[in-house]
XYZ file of C-alpha atoms in Angstrom:
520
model
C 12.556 -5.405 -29.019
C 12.649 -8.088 -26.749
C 12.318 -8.749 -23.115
C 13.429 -11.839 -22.047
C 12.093 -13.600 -19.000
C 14.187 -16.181 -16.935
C 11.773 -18.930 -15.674
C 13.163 -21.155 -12.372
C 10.945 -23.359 -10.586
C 10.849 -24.484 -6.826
C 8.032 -25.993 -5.093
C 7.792 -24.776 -1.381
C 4.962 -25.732 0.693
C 2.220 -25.067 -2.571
C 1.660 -23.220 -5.048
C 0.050 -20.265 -3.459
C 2.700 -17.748 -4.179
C 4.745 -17.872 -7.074
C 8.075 -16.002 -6.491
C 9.912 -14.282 -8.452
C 13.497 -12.720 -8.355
C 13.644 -8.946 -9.727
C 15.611 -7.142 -6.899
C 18.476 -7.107 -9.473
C 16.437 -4.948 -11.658
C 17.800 -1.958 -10.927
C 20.815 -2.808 -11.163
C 20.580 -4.592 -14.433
C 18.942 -1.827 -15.941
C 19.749 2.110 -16.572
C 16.245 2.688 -15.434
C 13.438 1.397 -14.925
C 12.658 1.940 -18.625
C 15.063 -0.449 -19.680
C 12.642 -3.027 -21.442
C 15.730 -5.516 -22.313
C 14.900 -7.216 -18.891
C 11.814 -8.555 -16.832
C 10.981 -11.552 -14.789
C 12.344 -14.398 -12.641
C 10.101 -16.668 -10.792
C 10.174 -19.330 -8.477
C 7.573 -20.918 -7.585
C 6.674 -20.436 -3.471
C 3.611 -18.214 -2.250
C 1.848 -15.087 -3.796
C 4.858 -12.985 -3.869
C 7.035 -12.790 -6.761
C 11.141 -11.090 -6.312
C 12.995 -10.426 -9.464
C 17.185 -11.742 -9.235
C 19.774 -12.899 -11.727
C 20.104 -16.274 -12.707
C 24.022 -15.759 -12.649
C 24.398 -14.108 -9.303
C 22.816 -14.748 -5.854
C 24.419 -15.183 -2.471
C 23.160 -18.888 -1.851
C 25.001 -21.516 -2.807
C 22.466 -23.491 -3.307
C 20.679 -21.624 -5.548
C 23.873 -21.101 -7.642
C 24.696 -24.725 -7.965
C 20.849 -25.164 -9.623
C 20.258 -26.088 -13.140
C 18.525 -23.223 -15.119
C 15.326 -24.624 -16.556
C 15.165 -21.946 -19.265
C 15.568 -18.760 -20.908
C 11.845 -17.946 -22.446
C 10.798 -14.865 -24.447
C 7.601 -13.164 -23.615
C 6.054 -14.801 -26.454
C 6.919 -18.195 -25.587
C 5.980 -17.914 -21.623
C 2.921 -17.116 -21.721
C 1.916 -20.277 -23.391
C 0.332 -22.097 -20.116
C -2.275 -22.166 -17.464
C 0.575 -22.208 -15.125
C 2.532 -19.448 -16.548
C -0.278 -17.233 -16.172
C -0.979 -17.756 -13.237
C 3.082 -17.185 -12.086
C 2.879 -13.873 -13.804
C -0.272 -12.687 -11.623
C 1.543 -14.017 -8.596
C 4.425 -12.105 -9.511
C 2.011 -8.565 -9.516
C 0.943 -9.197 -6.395
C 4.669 -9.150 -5.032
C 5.418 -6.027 -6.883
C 3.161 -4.409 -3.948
C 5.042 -6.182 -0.884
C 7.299 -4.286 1.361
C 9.845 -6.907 0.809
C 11.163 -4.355 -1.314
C 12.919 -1.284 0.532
C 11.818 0.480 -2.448
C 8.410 0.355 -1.203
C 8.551 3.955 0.930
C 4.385 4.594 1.083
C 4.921 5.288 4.477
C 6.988 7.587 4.063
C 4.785 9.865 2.145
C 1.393 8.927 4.148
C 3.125 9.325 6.966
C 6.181 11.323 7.624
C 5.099 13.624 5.442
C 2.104 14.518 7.366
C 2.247 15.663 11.309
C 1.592 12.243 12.583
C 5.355 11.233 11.750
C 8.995 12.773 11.749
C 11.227 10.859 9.907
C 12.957 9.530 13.095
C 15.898 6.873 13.250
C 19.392 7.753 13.319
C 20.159 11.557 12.309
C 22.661 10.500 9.594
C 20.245 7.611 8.104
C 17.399 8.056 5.603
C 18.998 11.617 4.877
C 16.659 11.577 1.620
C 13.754 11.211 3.972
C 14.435 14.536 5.403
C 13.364 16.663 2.418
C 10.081 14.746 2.415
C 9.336 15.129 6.121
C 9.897 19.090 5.978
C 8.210 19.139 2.501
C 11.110 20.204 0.933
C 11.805 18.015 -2.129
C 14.238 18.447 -5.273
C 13.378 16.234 -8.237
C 17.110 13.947 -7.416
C 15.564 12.680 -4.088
C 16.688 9.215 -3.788
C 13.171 7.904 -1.877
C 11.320 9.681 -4.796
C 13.309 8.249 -7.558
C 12.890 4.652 -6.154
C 9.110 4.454 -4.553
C 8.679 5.914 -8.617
C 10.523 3.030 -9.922
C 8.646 0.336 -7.772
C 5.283 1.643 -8.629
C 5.890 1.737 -12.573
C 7.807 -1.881 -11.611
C 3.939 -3.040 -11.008
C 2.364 -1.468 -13.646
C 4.765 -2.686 -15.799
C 4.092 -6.633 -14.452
C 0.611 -5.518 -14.901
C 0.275 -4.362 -18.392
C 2.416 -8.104 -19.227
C -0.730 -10.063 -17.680
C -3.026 -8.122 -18.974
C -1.648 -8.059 -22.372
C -0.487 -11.188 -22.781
C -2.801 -13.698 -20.253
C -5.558 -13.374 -22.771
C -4.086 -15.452 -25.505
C -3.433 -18.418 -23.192
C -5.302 -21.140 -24.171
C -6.970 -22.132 -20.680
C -9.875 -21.800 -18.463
C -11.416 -19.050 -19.454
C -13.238 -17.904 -16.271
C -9.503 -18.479 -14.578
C -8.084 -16.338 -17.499
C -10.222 -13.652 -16.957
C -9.915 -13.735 -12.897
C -6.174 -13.413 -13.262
C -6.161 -10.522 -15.701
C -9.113 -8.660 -13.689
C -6.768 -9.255 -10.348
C -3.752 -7.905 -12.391
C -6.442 -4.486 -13.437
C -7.114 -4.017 -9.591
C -3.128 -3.854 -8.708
C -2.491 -1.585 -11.705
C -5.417 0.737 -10.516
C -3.974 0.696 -6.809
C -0.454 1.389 -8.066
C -1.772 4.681 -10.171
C -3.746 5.374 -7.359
C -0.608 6.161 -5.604
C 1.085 7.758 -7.840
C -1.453 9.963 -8.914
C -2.003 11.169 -5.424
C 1.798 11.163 -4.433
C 2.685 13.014 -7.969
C -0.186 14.309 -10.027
C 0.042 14.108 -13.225
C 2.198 11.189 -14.683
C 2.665 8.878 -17.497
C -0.331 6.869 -18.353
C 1.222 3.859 -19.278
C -1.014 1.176 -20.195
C 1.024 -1.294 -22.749
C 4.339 -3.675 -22.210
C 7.620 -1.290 -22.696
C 8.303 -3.462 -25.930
C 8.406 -0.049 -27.973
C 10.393 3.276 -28.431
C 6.240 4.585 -28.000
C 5.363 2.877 -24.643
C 8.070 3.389 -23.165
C 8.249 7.227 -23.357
C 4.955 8.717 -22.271
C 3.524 12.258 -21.739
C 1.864 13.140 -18.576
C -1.372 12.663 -18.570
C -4.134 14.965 -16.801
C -5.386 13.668 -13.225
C -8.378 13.669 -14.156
C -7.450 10.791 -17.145
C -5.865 8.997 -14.748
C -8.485 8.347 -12.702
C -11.108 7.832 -15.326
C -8.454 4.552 -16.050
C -8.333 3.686 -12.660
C -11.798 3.783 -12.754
C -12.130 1.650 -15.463
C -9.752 -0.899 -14.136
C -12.094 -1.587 -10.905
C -15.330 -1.667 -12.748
C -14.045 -4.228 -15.092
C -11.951 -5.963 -12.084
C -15.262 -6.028 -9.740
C -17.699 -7.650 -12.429
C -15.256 -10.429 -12.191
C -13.252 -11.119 -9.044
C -15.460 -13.476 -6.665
C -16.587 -12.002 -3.241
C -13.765 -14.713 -1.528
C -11.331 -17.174 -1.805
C -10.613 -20.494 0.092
C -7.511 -22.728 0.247
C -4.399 -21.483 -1.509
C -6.037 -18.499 -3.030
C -6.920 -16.586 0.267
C -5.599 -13.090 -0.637
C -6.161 -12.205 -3.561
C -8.136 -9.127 -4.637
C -11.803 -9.969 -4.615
C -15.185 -7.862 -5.865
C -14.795 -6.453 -2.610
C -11.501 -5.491 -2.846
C -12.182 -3.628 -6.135
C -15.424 -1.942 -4.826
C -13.720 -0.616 -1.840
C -10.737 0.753 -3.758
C -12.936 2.108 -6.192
C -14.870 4.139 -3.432
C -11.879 5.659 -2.100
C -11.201 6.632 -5.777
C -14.678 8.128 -5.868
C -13.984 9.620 -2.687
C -11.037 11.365 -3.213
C -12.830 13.226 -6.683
C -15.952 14.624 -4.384
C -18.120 11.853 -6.345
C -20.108 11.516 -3.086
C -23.316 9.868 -4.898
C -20.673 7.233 -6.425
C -18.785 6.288 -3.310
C -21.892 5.907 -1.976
C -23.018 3.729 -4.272
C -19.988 1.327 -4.864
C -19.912 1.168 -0.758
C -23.257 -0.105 -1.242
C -22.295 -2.641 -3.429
C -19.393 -3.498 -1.081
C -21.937 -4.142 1.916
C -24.584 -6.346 -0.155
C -21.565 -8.556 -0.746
C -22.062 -9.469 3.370
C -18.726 -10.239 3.788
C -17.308 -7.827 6.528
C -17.526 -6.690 9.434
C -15.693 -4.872 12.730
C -13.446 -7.021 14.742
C -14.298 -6.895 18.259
C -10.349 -6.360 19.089
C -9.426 -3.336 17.557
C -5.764 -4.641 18.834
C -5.797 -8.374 16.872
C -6.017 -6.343 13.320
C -2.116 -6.209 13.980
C -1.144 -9.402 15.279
C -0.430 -12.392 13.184
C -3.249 -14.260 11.363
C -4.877 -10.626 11.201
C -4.905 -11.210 7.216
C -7.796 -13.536 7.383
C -9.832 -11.533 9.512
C -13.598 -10.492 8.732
C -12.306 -6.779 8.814
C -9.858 -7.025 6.164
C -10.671 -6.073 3.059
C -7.384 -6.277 1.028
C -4.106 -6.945 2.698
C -0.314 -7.067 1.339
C 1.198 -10.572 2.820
C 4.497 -11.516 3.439
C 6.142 -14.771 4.284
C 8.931 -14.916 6.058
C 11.799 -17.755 6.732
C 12.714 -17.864 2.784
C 15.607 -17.092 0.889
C 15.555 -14.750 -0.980
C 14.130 -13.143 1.552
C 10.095 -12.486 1.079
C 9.095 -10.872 4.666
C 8.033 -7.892 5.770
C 10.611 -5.094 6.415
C 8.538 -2.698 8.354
C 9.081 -4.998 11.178
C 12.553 -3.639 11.135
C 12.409 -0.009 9.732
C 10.134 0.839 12.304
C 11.502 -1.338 15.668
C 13.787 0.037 18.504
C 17.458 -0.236 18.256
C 17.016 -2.428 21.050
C 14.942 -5.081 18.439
C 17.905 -4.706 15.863
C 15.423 -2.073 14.466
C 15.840 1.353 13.050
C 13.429 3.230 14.874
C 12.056 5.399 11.597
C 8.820 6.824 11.113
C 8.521 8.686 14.887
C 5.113 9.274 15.829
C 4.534 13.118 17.105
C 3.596 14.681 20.009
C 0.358 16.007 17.718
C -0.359 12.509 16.819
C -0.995 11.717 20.812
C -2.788 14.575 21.584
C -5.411 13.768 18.819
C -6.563 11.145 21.499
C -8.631 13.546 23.526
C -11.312 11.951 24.613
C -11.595 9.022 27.081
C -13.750 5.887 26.760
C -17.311 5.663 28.072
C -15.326 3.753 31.457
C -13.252 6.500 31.734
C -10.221 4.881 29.998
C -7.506 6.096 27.368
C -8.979 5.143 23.854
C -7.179 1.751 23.460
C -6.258 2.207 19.436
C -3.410 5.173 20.958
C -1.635 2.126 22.905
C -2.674 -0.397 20.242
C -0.866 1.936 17.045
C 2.089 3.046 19.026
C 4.614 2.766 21.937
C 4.741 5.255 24.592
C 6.498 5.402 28.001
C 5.746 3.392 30.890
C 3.091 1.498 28.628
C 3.762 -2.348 28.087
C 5.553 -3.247 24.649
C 5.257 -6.582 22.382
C 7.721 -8.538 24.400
C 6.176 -8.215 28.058
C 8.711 -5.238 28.467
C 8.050 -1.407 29.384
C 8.145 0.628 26.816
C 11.141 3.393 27.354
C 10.227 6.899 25.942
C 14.718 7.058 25.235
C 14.091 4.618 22.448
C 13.002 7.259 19.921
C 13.936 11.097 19.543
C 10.531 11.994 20.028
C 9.271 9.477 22.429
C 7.347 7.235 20.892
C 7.624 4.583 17.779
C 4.706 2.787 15.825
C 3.471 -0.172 17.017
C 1.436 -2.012 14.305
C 4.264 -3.293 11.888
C 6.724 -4.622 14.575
C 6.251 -8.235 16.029
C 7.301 -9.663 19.449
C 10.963 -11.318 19.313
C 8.853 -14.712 20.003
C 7.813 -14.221 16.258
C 10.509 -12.505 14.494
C 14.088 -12.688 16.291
C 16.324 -9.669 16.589
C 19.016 -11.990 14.279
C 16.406 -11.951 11.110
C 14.180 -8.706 12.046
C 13.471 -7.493 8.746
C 11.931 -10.820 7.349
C 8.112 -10.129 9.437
C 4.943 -11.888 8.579
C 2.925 -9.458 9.093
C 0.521 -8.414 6.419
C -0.156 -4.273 5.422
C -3.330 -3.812 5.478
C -4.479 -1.494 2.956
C -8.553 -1.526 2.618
C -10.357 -2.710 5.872
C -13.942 -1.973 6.892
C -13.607 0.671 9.624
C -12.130 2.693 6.669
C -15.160 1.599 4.465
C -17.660 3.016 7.627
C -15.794 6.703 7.838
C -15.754 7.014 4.216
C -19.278 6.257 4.018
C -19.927 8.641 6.954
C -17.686 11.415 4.905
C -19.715 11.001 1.586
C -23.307 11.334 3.564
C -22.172 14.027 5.123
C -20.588 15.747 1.898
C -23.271 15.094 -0.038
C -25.717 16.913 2.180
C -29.665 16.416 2.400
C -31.899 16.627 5.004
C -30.613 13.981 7.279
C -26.751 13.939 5.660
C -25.467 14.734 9.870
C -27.984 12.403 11.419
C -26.888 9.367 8.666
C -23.183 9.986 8.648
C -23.434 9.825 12.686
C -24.687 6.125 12.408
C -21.587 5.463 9.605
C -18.912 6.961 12.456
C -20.588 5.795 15.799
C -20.339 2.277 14.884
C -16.331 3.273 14.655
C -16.114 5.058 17.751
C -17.886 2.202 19.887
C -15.556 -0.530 18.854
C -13.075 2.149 20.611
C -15.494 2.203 23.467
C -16.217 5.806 22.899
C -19.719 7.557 23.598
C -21.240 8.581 20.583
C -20.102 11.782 19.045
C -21.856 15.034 19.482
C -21.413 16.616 16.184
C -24.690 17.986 14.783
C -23.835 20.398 12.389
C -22.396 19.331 8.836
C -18.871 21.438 9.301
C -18.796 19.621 12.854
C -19.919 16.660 11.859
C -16.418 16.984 9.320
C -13.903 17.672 11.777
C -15.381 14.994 13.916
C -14.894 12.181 11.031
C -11.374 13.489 10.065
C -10.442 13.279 13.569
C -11.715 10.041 13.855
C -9.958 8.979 10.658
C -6.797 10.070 12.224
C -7.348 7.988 15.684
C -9.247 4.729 13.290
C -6.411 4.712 10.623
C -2.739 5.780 12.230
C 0.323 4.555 10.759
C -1.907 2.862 8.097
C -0.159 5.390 5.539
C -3.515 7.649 4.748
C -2.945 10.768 6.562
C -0.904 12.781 4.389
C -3.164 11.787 1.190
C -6.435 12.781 3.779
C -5.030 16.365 3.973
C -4.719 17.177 0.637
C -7.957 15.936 -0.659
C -9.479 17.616 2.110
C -7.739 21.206 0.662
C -6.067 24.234 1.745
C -7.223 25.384 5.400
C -7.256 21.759 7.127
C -3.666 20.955 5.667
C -2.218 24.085 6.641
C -3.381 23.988 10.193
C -2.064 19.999 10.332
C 1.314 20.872 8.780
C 2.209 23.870 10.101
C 3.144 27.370 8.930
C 6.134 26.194 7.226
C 4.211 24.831 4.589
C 2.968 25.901 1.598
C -0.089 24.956 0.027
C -0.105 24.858 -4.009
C -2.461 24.650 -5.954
C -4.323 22.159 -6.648
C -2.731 20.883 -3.697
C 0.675 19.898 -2.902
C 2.807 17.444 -5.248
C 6.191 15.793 -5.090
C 8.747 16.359 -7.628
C 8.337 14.305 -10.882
C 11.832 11.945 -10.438
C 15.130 13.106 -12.326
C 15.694 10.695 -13.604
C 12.507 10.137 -15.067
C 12.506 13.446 -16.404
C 15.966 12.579 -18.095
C 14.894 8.963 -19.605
C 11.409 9.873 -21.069
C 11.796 11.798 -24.407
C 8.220 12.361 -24.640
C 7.687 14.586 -20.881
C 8.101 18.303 -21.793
């Protein structure tokens, strides 16, 4: 069978980001196991958006010439090509897709969030936030489908990039950057659903494309192996045009939070080490700059999603609208909760409110991006996030949903309290005093006095409190709970919930359960 890719170039500003078209996808295709379509791509800035050549609302676009209709066979036949199709990974990750809902299971599924907006929009979220899901969920169905979209561009470059006749240590750059994004993407499924298909080759077969579940524990052994072949290759940076990409770093720090979230304390450990002899990060003095723009480049940052906005197709960041006020053109989802405020119960060393609070979200009386008062009447429970949205100066009310902002994902604070976690986990004679170091040097960037926990079950609730406060509205703190088991998620979420074990899942997708022959 073949998959047919339609190739279109345009040269804006450089060839950093290669864009290309696929939002017709799902459109085009039954599901997203349809292997009779794949790629467009334009040529623009690491981001790559999937559309049909025949249809697209620009006029200009639909009065240019096609420059070809290529096979996967005869793409990947170029230095250039290869590097499109990595480009195009990386913007299978952006949240330039609406299908990209993470924050809607890291978040509104935990108590920091309630799903929040208008009562009769996002009605699929509603299931999720009361942790009440049926398999048809629309938000299920479609973060599922953008997920598998990147494994699928994935499993292309790293399938196909290797019989490219170019640079080699280019060639085998691109295909360990395209290895970290397809461990990150099972990463999140594996954690949102448990056990799913293991899907590792180009849907060019009856046999790829219908999978079994595999075992969790399989799935992270090849998310394992992913990062330790993508970190014995990615460099430690970039400069120029390639700033952004996934570097050694990037795959060490991701593979600790794998390591992490299995209990492999020794491991995490270790890999952190590795992250740290790298000497390439650090704490930003600010705690409030991580979220302004040109936070992408900072020393903190790890690995960050960007966007780039003022293109068409569009390519920028829709947080900045799904989580503004109405009064921004927004639509006010993802509602921070009462809970999430009173988790900021202690005051800094001068006596102050811990700045991240007023930094992460919007509150009442407190100022607001645009030298305005924020007005507790602008969400249903009083306060909205913060960290996504950007001042109308930036981002006008008229084109709200095309933000610049980058999602973080990986940055060092998050590298210090999962070190502290592991040295505490892992016990030993000074496993408290150690770990204290780890989450002090978190707390006094907050301006916070050092903490006081002394005991190892102390010292725990002290560093997932502090993980809470640290890494708000970063989507984490649904995926903390469950690793962290039974007793701390049902005393976050409430006694409506209830805990299953292993811990809870969503719903494997309908309509994945309806398209893949080979799931029992």
């Amino acid at each position: 069978m073949k998959k047919h890719i339609i190739v279109m170039y345009s040269r804006v500003n450089n060839w950093r980001f290669d864009i290309a078209i696929w939002r017709w996808f799902s459109a085009l295709c039954s599901s997203w196991t349809d292997i009779n379509c794949q790629l467009s791509i334009i040529n623009c800035q690491l981001l790559i958006c999937l559309i049909p050549a025949i249809f697209v609302s620009c006029d200009d676009f639909l009065t240019e010439e096609m420059k070809g209709d290529y096979s996967t066979a005869t793409f990947y036949t170029s230095q250039q090509s290869a590097i499109m199709a990595v480009n195009g990974v990386y913007n299978s990750i952006s949240f330039t897709s609406a299908n990209n809902r993470i924050w809607v299971f890291g978040d509104v599924a935990s108590d920091d969030a309630v799903k929040g907006g208008n009562p009769g929009d996002g009605a699929d979220i509603v299931p999720i936030d009361e942790l009440d899901v049926a398999a048809d969920n629309g938000i299920v169905n479609n973060y599922w489908q953008y997920l598998y979209e990147s494994v699928s561009q994935a499993n292309n470059a790293i399938t196909y990039i290797p019989s490219v006749s170019m640079d080699a240590t280019l060639k085998d750059r691109l295909v360990a950057e395209a290895k970290f994004i397809r461990a990150l993407a099972y990463f999140n499924l594996v954690n949102v659903w448990g056990k799913v298909p293991l899907k590792l080759k180009p849907q060019t077969t009856a046999d790829a494309v219908n999978v079994p579940l595999s075992e969790v524990a399989d799935i992270y052994a090849q998310i394992e192996k992913d990062l330790n072949d993508a970190k014995a290759v990615l460099p430690p940076s970039y400069t120029g045009t390639d700033a952004g990409r996934a570097t050694s770093g990037a795959a060490y720090g991701l593979l600790a939070k794998v390591q992490l979230y299995q209990k492999k304390y020794p491991d995490c450990l270790s890999s952190i080490q590795s992250l740290e002899a790298l000497n390439q990060y650090d704490l930003v003095s600010n705690y409030e700059n991580l979220f302004k723009a040109g936070s992408e480049d900072s020393v903190e940052v790890i690995f960050a999603v960007r966007h780039m906005s003022g293109q068409n197709p569009g390519l920028g960041n829709g947080m900045n609208q799904w989580f503004a006020p109405l009064e921004e053109s927004g639509y006010y989802f993802n509602a921070p909760t009462q809970s999430y405020v009173d988790a900021f119960n202690e005051l800094t060393a001068d006596g102050q409110v811990d700045p991240r609070l007023d930094a992460s979200i919007g509150r009442d009386g407190q100022p607001w991006l645009n030298g305005n008062t924020f007005s507790a009447s602008w969400s249903p429970t009083g306060y909205l996030v913060k960290k996504h949205d950007q001042p109308l100066s930036e981002v006008p009310a008229g084109r709200k949903g095309d933000g610049y902002l980058p999602y973080i994902y990986l940055r060092y604070a998050d590298i210090l309290l999962m070190k502290a976690e592991a040295l505490n986990e892992a016990g030993g004679t000074n496993a408290v005093t150690t770990a204290a170091v780890e989450l002090n040097k978190v707390r006094d960037r907050a301006g916070l006095v050092p903490t006081i926990a002394s005991t190892q079950t102390t010292m725990q609730t002290a560093i997932q409190t502090e993980r809470r406060r640290e890494l708000g509205f970063e989507f984490h703190r649904f995926f903390d709970l469950m690793r962290w088991g039974k007793d701390v998620a049902e005393a976050a979420l409430g006694p409506d919930f209830k805990w299953t074990e292993p811990r809870y899942y969503f719903p494997l997708p309908q309509a994945e359960l309806d398209a893949n022959q080979a799931i029992k």
